[in-house]
XYZ file of C-alpha atoms in Angstrom:
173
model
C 71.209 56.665 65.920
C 74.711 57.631 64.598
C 77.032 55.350 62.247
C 80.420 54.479 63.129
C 81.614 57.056 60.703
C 79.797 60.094 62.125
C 80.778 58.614 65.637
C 84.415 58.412 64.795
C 84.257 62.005 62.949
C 82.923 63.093 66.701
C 85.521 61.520 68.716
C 88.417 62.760 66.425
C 86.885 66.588 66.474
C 86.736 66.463 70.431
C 90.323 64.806 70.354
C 91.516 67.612 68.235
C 89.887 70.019 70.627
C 90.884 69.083 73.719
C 94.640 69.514 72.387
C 93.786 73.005 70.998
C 93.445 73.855 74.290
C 95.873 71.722 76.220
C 98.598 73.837 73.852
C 96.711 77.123 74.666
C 96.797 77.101 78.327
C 100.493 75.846 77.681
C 101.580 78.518 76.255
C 100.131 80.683 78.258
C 101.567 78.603 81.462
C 105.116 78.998 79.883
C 104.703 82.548 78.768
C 104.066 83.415 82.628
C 106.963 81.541 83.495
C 109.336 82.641 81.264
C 107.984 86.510 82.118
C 108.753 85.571 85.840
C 112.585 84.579 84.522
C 113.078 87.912 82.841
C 111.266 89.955 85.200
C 111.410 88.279 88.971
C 110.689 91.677 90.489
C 107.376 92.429 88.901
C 105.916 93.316 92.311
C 108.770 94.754 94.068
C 107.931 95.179 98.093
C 108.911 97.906 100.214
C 109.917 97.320 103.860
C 110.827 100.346 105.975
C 113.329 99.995 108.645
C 114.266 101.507 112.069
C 117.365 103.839 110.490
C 114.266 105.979 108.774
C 114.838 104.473 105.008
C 112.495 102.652 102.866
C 113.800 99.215 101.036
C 113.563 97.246 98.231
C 115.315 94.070 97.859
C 115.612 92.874 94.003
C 116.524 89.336 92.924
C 118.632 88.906 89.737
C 117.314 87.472 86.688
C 118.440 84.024 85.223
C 120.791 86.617 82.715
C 122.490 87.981 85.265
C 120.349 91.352 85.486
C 118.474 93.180 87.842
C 114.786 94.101 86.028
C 111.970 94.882 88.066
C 108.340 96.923 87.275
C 108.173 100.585 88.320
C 106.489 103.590 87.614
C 107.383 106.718 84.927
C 105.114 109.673 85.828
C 102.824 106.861 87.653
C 102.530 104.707 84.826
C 104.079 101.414 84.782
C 107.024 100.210 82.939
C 109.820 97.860 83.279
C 113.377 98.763 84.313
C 116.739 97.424 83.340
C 119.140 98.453 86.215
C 122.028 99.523 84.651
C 124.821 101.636 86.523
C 126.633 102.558 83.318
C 124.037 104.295 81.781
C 124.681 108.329 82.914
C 120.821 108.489 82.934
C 117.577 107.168 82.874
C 117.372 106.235 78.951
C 113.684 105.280 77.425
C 113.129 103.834 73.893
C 110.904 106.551 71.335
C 107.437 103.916 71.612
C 108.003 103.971 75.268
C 108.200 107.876 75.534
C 105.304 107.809 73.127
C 103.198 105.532 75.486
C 104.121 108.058 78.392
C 103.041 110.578 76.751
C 106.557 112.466 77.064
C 107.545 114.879 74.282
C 111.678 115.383 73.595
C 113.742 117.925 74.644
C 116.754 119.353 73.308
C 119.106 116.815 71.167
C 122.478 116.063 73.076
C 125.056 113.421 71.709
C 125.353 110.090 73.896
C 128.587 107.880 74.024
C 126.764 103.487 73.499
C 127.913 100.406 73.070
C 127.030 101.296 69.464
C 128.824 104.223 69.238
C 127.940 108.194 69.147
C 123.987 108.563 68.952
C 121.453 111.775 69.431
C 118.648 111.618 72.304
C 116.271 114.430 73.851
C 116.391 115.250 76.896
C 113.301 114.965 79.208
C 112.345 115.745 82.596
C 110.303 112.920 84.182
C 107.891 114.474 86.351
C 107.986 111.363 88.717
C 110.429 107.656 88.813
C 109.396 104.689 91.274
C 110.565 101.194 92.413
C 108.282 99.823 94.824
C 107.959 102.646 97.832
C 111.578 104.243 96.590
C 110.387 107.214 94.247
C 112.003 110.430 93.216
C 110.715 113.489 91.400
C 112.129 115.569 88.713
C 114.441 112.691 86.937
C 116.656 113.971 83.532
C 116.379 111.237 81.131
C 116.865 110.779 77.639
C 114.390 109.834 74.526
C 116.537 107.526 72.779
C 115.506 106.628 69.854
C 117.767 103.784 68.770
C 117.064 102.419 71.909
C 115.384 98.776 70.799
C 114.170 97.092 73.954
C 110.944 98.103 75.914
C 112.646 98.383 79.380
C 113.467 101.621 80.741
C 117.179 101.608 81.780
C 117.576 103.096 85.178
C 120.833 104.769 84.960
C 122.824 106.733 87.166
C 120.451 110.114 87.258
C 118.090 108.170 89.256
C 120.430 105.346 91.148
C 122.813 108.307 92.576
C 120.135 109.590 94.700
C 119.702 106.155 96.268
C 122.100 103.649 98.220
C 122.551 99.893 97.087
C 124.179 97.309 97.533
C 124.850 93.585 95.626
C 124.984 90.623 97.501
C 124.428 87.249 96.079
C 121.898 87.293 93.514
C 120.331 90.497 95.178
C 120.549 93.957 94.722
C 119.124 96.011 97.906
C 117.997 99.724 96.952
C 117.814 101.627 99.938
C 116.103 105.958 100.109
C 116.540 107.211 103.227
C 113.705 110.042 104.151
C-alpha cells in the first residue's frame, strides 16, 4: 500500500507528463501550421485544359509571396517566385544538397549590391506538371534563405497571370 507522499509524488510525475506532451504535439500542430502559411503550395496540382496547356494555380502566402514546392534535377525544393530575379538563383547548401558543382563566376546586380555567383545548368526545373529542361541558374553564395528563387530564366518560358491572391502558371505543349 502506498503513502500519501509516494501517491502525491505519482500524481505530480503523470501531471508533469501529460503536459510534456500536450506542448510537444503543440508545437508540432503549430509548426505545420505556420509551414502551411509560408508555403500554401506545398502540393501544387496540375490541371490540363482544352487549349493543349498544363496549369498550376498558386495561392499567395500571408507575406504577400508566391512559394510553392518543386523539383531541381527531380529533387525537391522550395521556390520563391520572384520576377526580378534575371534567373533561377540557389543558396551554396542548397546547390550542395543537389549535388550541383559551380560554373564560371559572373557579377550579379542585389538588393545588397554587386555580388559573384557560378553559373549552372540545371539539368531539369518543375512546379507541379509545368517542367522545363536545361535551366541557367546561379550558385549564389550570399544567398541566405533555403528557397530557390525562380527568376526570369525559368518564368519566361511560361505564361502567368495574378489575380487576387493567385498566381496561375500556365506551359502550353
Amino acid at each position: 500500500m502506498q503513502n500519501p507522499k509516494e501517491h502525491k509524488s505519482i500524481a505530480l510525475t503523470m501531471t508533469i507528463l501529460a503536459w510534456a506532451v500536450f506542448l510537444v504535439l503543440a508545437v508540432v500542430y503549430f509548426n505545420d501550421v505556420f509551414e502551411k502559411q509560408h508555403n500554401p503550395n506545398q502540393a501544387p496540382s496540375t490541371t490540363y485544359s482544352a487549349e493543349n496547356s498544363r496549369e498550376v494555380v498558386l495561392q499567395r502566402n500571408r507575406y504577400g509571396h508566391y512559394v510553392t514546392t518543386g523539383r531541381i534535377n527531380g529533387k525537391a525544393v522550395t521556390f520563391l517566385l520572384d520576377t526580378g530575379a534575371t534567373g533561377v538563383a540557389l543558396s551554396d547548401t542548397t546547390a550542395r544538397r543537389l549535388g550541383l558543382k559551380r560554373g564560371r563566376p559572373f557579377q550579379t546586380s542585389t538588393a545588397n549590391g554587386i555580388s559573384t555567383s557560378y553559373a549552372v545548368k540545371l539539368d531539369s526545373v518543375s512546379v507541379g506538371a509545368i517542367a522545363l529542361q536545361d535551366v541557367p541558374a546561379g550558385i549564389s553564395p550570399g544567398l541566405g534563405m533555403d528557397e530557390v528563387l525562380l527568376g526570369m530564366s525559368f518564368l519566361k518560358h511560361i505564361e502567368f497571370t495574378q489575380r487576387g491572391n493567385k498566381l496561375i502558371l500556365r506551359q502550353y505543349l
